[in-house]
PDB file of C-alpha atoms in Angstrom:
ATOM      1  CA  MET A   3      -0.598  51.550 -12.964  1.00 92.00           C
ATOM      2  CA  ASP A   4       2.652  52.904 -14.294  1.00 95.00           C
ATOM      3  CA  LYS A   5       5.606  52.146 -11.996  1.00 98.00           C
ATOM      4  CA  ASN A   6       6.896  55.713 -11.978  1.00 96.00           C
ATOM      5  CA  TYR A   7       3.470  57.029 -11.003  1.00 97.00           C
ATOM      6  CA  VAL A   8       3.290  54.576  -8.076  1.00 98.00           C
ATOM      7  CA  ARG A   9       6.846  55.470  -7.033  1.00 98.00           C
ATOM      8  CA  LYS A  10       5.936  59.160  -6.912  1.00 97.00           C
ATOM      9  CA  LEU A  11       2.738  58.397  -4.980  1.00 96.00           C
ATOM     10  CA  ILE A  12       4.567  56.319  -2.362  1.00 97.00           C
ATOM     11  CA  LYS A  13       7.455  58.779  -2.010  1.00 97.00           C
ATOM     12  CA  ASN A  14       4.966  61.572  -1.300  1.00 95.00           C
ATOM     13  CA  LYS A  15       3.392  59.444   1.445  1.00 94.00           C
ATOM     14  CA  LEU A  16       6.736  58.505   2.984  1.00 95.00           C
ATOM     15  CA  ILE A  17       7.989  62.083   3.232  1.00 92.00           C
ATOM     16  CA  HIS A  18       5.343  62.832   5.862  1.00 87.00           C
ATOM     17  CA  LEU A  19       5.747  59.733   8.042  1.00 88.00           C
ATOM     18  CA  GLU A  20       7.427  59.618  11.413  1.00 80.00           C
ATOM     19  CA  ASN A  21      10.370  57.278  11.644  1.00 74.00           C
ATOM     20  CA  ASN A  22       9.582  55.226  14.768  1.00 86.00           C
ATOM     21  CA  HIS A  23       9.898  51.579  13.854  1.00 96.00           C
ATOM     22  CA  ASP A  24      10.861  49.897  17.140  1.00 97.00           C
ATOM     23  CA  GLU A  25       8.109  47.284  16.760  1.00 97.00           C
ATOM     24  CA  LEU A  26       9.222  46.502  13.216  1.00 98.00           C
ATOM     25  CA  TYR A  27      12.828  46.041  14.353  1.00 98.00           C
ATOM     26  CA  ARG A  28      11.614  43.749  17.137  1.00 98.00           C
ATOM     27  CA  LYS A  29       9.728  41.624  14.581  1.00 98.00           C
ATOM     28  CA  LEU A  30      12.845  41.376  12.415  1.00 99.00           C
ATOM     29  CA  PHE A  31      15.130  40.415  15.298  1.00 99.00           C
ATOM     30  CA  LEU A  32      12.719  37.632  16.326  1.00 99.00           C
ATOM     31  CA  THR A  33      12.648  35.979  12.894  1.00 99.00           C
ATOM     32  CA  ASN A  34      14.434  32.689  12.317  1.00 99.00           C
ATOM     33  CA  GLU A  35      16.089  34.281   9.299  1.00 99.00           C
ATOM     34  CA  TRP A  36      17.745  36.898  11.519  1.00 99.00           C
ATOM     35  CA  LYS A  37      18.660  34.450  14.267  1.00 99.00           C
ATOM     36  CA  LYS A  38      20.406  31.986  11.954  1.00 99.00           C
ATOM     37  CA  ALA A  39      22.216  34.566   9.790  1.00 99.00           C
ATOM     38  CA  ASN A  40      25.896  35.139  10.489  1.00 99.00           C
ATOM     39  CA  THR A  41      26.131  37.712   7.712  1.00 99.00           C
ATOM     40  CA  ILE A  42      23.482  40.193   6.606  1.00 99.00           C
ATOM     41  CA  GLY A  43      23.321  42.509   3.622  1.00 99.00           C
ATOM     42  CA  VAL A  44      21.610  45.836   4.229  1.00 99.00           C
ATOM     43  CA  THR A  45      21.610  49.293   2.645  1.00 97.00           C
ATOM     44  CA  LEU A  46      22.309  52.527   4.447  1.00 97.00           C
ATOM     45  CA  SER A  47      18.846  54.061   4.382  1.00 96.00           C
ATOM     46  CA  THR A  48      17.747  57.377   2.935  1.00 94.00           C
ATOM     47  CA  SER A  49      15.461  59.845   4.710  1.00 92.00           C
ATOM     48  CA  ILE A  50      12.254  58.350   3.268  1.00 94.00           C
ATOM     49  CA  GLU A  51      13.191  54.755   4.085  1.00 96.00           C
ATOM     50  CA  ILE A  52      12.941  52.832   7.325  1.00 97.00           C
ATOM     51  CA  ASP A  53      16.131  53.660   9.206  1.00 96.00           C
ATOM     52  CA  THR A  54      18.597  50.781   8.909  1.00 98.00           C
ATOM     53  CA  THR A  55      20.999  52.115  11.555  1.00 97.00           C
ATOM     54  CA  PRO A  56      19.373  50.094  14.389  1.00 98.00           C
ATOM     55  CA  ILE A  57      19.608  46.964  12.229  1.00 99.00           C
ATOM     56  CA  ILE A  58      23.308  47.492  11.587  1.00 98.00           C
ATOM     57  CA  LYS A  59      24.000  48.264  15.263  1.00 98.00           C
ATOM     58  CA  LYS A  60      22.120  45.151  16.416  1.00 99.00           C
ATOM     59  CA  ALA A  61      23.988  42.995  13.908  1.00 99.00           C
ATOM     60  CA  ILE A  62      27.332  44.298  15.168  1.00 98.00           C
ATOM     61  CA  ILE A  63      26.314  43.746  18.808  1.00 98.00           C
ATOM     62  CA  GLU A  64      25.411  40.159  17.876  1.00 98.00           C
ATOM     63  CA  ASN A  65      28.784  39.713  16.115  1.00 98.00           C
ATOM     64  CA  LYS A  66      27.163  39.345  12.708  1.00 99.00           C
ATOM     65  CA  ASN A  67      29.042  40.442   9.613  1.00 98.00           C
ATOM     66  CA  VAL A  68      27.402  43.352   7.810  1.00 99.00           C
ATOM     67  CA  LEU A  69      27.620  43.842   4.055  1.00 99.00           C
ATOM     68  CA  ILE A  70      26.717  47.251   2.624  1.00 99.00           C
ATOM     69  CA  PRO A  71      26.117  47.735  -1.111  1.00 98.00           C
ATOM     70  CA  ARG A  72      27.678  50.332  -3.340  1.00 97.00           C
ATOM     71  CA  VAL A  73      27.044  51.112  -6.983  1.00 95.00           C
ATOM     72  CA  VAL A  74      29.951  50.193  -9.257  1.00 94.00           C
ATOM     73  CA  SER A  75      28.279  50.724 -12.626  1.00 92.00           C
ATOM     74  CA  LYS A  76      24.915  51.609 -14.149  1.00 87.00           C
ATOM     75  CA  GLU A  77      23.788  48.042 -13.659  1.00 89.00           C
ATOM     76  CA  LYS A  78      25.819  46.605 -10.810  1.00 93.00           C
ATOM     77  CA  LEU A  79      26.066  46.701  -7.042  1.00 95.00           C
ATOM     78  CA  GLU A  80      28.853  45.163  -5.033  1.00 97.00           C
ATOM     79  CA  PHE A  81      28.764  44.443  -1.323  1.00 98.00           C
ATOM     80  CA  VAL A  82      31.475  45.618   1.047  1.00 98.00           C
ATOM     81  CA  GLN A  83      32.097  44.332   4.559  1.00 98.00           C
ATOM     82  CA  TYR A  84      31.228  47.099   7.009  1.00 98.00           C
ATOM     83  CA  ASN A  85      33.140  47.838  10.218  1.00 94.00           C
ATOM     84  CA  SER A  86      34.235  50.801  12.325  1.00 90.00           C
ATOM     85  CA  ASP A  87      36.999  51.640   9.814  1.00 94.00           C
ATOM     86  CA  THR A  88      34.637  51.856   6.855  1.00 96.00           C
ATOM     87  CA  GLU A  89      34.635  55.288   5.240  1.00 97.00           C
ATOM     88  CA  LEU A  90      31.248  56.403   3.921  1.00 97.00           C
ATOM     89  CA  GLU A  91      30.445  58.944   1.224  1.00 96.00           C
ATOM     90  CA  TYR A  92      27.281  59.966  -0.578  1.00 94.00           C
ATOM     91  CA  SER A  93      26.817  58.483  -4.037  1.00 90.00           C
ATOM     92  CA  ASN A  94      25.257  60.140  -7.071  1.00 84.00           C
ATOM     93  CA  PHE A  95      21.947  58.726  -5.791  1.00 81.00           C
ATOM     94  CA  HIS A  96      22.419  60.569  -2.442  1.00 87.00           C
ATOM     95  CA  ILE A  97      22.883  57.269  -0.619  1.00 92.00           C
ATOM     96  CA  LEU A  98      25.727  56.681   1.808  1.00 95.00           C
ATOM     97  CA  GLU A  99      28.058  54.013   0.445  1.00 97.00           C
ATOM     98  CA  PRO A 100      31.282  52.437   1.688  1.00 98.00           C
ATOM     99  CA  GLN A 101      34.433  53.754   0.033  1.00 96.00           C
ATOM    100  CA  ASN A 102      36.785  51.119   1.399  1.00 96.00           C
ATOM    101  CA  GLY A 103      36.639  47.616   2.804  1.00 96.00           C
ATOM    102  CA  LYS A 104      36.662  44.028   1.671  1.00 97.00           C
ATOM    103  CA  VAL A 105      34.413  43.344  -1.330  1.00 98.00           C
ATOM    104  CA  MET A 106      32.282  40.251  -0.731  1.00 98.00           C
ATOM    105  CA  SER A 107      29.821  38.238  -2.775  1.00 98.00           C
ATOM    106  CA  VAL A 108      26.175  38.938  -1.974  1.00 97.00           C
ATOM    107  CA  ASN A 109      25.893  35.173  -1.483  1.00 98.00           C
ATOM    108  CA  ASP A 110      28.203  35.464   1.526  1.00 98.00           C
ATOM    109  CA  ALA A 111      25.123  36.856   3.280  1.00 99.00           C
ATOM    110  CA  GLU A 112      22.503  34.476   4.612  1.00 99.00           C
ATOM    111  CA  LEU A 113      19.984  37.309   4.925  1.00 99.00           C
ATOM    112  CA  LEU A 114      19.429  40.268   2.640  1.00 99.00           C
ATOM    113  CA  ILE A 115      17.289  43.184   3.846  1.00 99.00           C
ATOM    114  CA  VAL A 116      15.792  44.371   0.562  1.00 99.00           C
ATOM    115  CA  PRO A 117      14.730  48.005   0.140  1.00 98.00           C
ATOM    116  CA  GLY A 118      11.691  49.056  -1.845  1.00 98.00           C
ATOM    117  CA  LEU A 119       8.886  51.559  -2.189  1.00 98.00           C
ATOM    118  CA  ALA A 120       5.851  49.260  -2.383  1.00 98.00           C
ATOM    119  CA  PHE A 121       5.174  45.608  -1.641  1.00 99.00           C
ATOM    120  CA  ALA A 122       2.441  43.089  -2.431  1.00 98.00           C
ATOM    121  CA  THR A 123       1.739  40.673   0.407  1.00 96.00           C
ATOM    122  CA  ASN A 124       0.032  38.004  -1.699  1.00 96.00           C
ATOM    123  CA  ASN A 125       3.118  37.158  -3.737  1.00 96.00           C
ATOM    124  CA  GLY A 126       6.144  39.077  -2.410  1.00 97.00           C
ATOM    125  CA  GLN A 127       6.350  41.452  -5.357  1.00 98.00           C
ATOM    126  CA  ARG A 128       8.246  44.654  -4.678  1.00 98.00           C
ATOM    127  CA  LEU A 129       8.513  47.944  -6.444  1.00 98.00           C
ATOM    128  CA  GLY A 130      12.014  49.334  -6.151  1.00 98.00           C
ATOM    129  CA  PHE A 131      13.416  52.758  -6.853  1.00 96.00           C
ATOM    130  CA  GLY A 132      13.741  52.187 -10.596  1.00 95.00           C
ATOM    131  CA  GLY A 133      17.359  51.238 -11.199  1.00 94.00           C
ATOM    132  CA  GLY A 134      16.827  47.486 -11.293  1.00 96.00           C
ATOM    133  CA  TYR A 135      19.824  46.918  -9.014  1.00 96.00           C
ATOM    134  CA  TYR A 136      18.027  44.668  -6.547  1.00 98.00           C
ATOM    135  CA  ASP A 137      16.168  42.771  -9.275  1.00 98.00           C
ATOM    136  CA  ARG A 138      19.576  41.799 -10.658  1.00 97.00           C
ATOM    137  CA  ILE A 139      20.937  40.972  -7.182  1.00 97.00           C
ATOM    138  CA  LEU A 140      17.886  38.890  -6.251  1.00 98.00           C
ATOM    139  CA  ARG A 141      18.206  36.804  -9.419  1.00 97.00           C
ATOM    140  CA  GLU A 142      21.562  35.504  -8.178  1.00 95.00           C
ATOM    141  CA  PHE A 143      20.994  35.577  -4.407  1.00 98.00           C
ATOM    142  CA  ASP A 144      20.102  32.253  -2.831  1.00 95.00           C
ATOM    143  CA  GLY A 145      19.690  33.265   0.819  1.00 98.00           C
ATOM    144  CA  ASP A 146      16.739  34.624   2.774  1.00 99.00           C
ATOM    145  CA  THR A 147      15.201  37.966   1.839  1.00 99.00           C
ATOM    146  CA  ILE A 148      13.138  40.257   4.041  1.00 99.00           C
ATOM    147  CA  SER A 149      11.754  43.697   3.280  1.00 99.00           C
ATOM    148  CA  LEU A 150      10.615  46.123   5.968  1.00 98.00           C
ATOM    149  CA  ALA A 151       7.718  48.420   5.165  1.00 98.00           C
ATOM    150  CA  ASN A 152       5.342  50.992   6.545  1.00 97.00           C
ATOM    151  CA  PRO A 153       1.641  50.102   6.222  1.00 96.00           C
ATOM    152  CA  GLU A 154       1.382  52.841   3.571  1.00 96.00           C
ATOM    153  CA  GLN A 155       3.701  50.794   1.349  1.00 98.00           C
ATOM    154  CA  ILE A 156       1.665  47.590   1.531  1.00 98.00           C
ATOM    155  CA  TYR A 157      -0.830  46.286  -1.006  1.00 98.00           C
ATOM    156  CA  LYS A 158      -2.481  42.882  -1.172  1.00 98.00           C
ATOM    157  CA  ASN A 159      -1.811  42.713  -4.922  1.00 98.00           C
ATOM    158  CA  PRO A 160       0.568  44.863  -6.961  1.00 97.00           C
ATOM    159  CA  ILE A 161      -1.079  48.071  -8.173  1.00 97.00           C
ATOM    160  CA  TRP A 162       1.878  48.594 -10.505  1.00 98.00           C
ATOM    161  CA  LYS A 163       2.724  46.796 -13.722  1.00 96.00           C
ATOM    162  CA  VAL A 164       4.850  43.740 -12.923  1.00 97.00           C
ATOM    163  CA  ASP A 165       7.522  42.924 -15.501  1.00 96.00           C
ATOM    164  CA  ASP A 166       9.172  39.561 -16.164  1.00 96.00           C
ATOM    165  CA  PHE A 167      12.469  40.787 -14.694  1.00 96.00           C
ATOM    166  CA  ASP A 168      10.894  41.951 -11.402  1.00 97.00           C
ATOM    167  CA  GLN A 169      12.048  39.810  -8.486  1.00 98.00           C
ATOM    168  CA  ARG A 170      10.128  38.946  -5.330  1.00 98.00           C
ATOM    169  CA  VAL A 171      11.153  38.947  -1.692  1.00 98.00           C
ATOM    170  CA  LYS A 172      10.472  35.933   0.491  1.00 98.00           C
ATOM    171  CA  ARG A 173       9.101  37.867   3.460  1.00 98.00           C
ATOM    172  CA  ILE A 174       7.632  41.309   4.101  1.00 99.00           C
ATOM    173  CA  LEU A 175       7.399  42.722   7.629  1.00 98.00           C
ATOM    174  CA  PHE A 176       5.177  45.710   8.335  1.00 96.00           C
TER     175      PHE A 176
END
């Protein structure tokens, strides 16, 4: 199926879901990837995504460094160290992004929580939001990757067309 068609299908499903993911957070916090990571990269979620606020709060409580991405060009994200002084503003994509803070390499993170709309459990394929930002990041990232998903986002095999540039995640929790 066409990627844009699948994106629209999944977005329509996600709009109507409740956002109670305590069990999913528990699964994440029990993973070896989480336990060994001193620095995590994670987006500030949108209304249709799994809320990342509890993840960020837990990381701070556990004295982990948190890196939040921001868009710097049509093709590039950079990661900024997040703390209580970080100023946030909405981007052109209606995503909260840091406006200040120390810019870090994504490879400073040991764990990257990767957003997406749909995931294939047999091979870790993910369907993102269409900008290719995370495909480019994942090509250079050498740490652990985990995506969190609702059951409605999970497929055994991709139902969308997979392109050569599409990057996989190492683990999907749902």
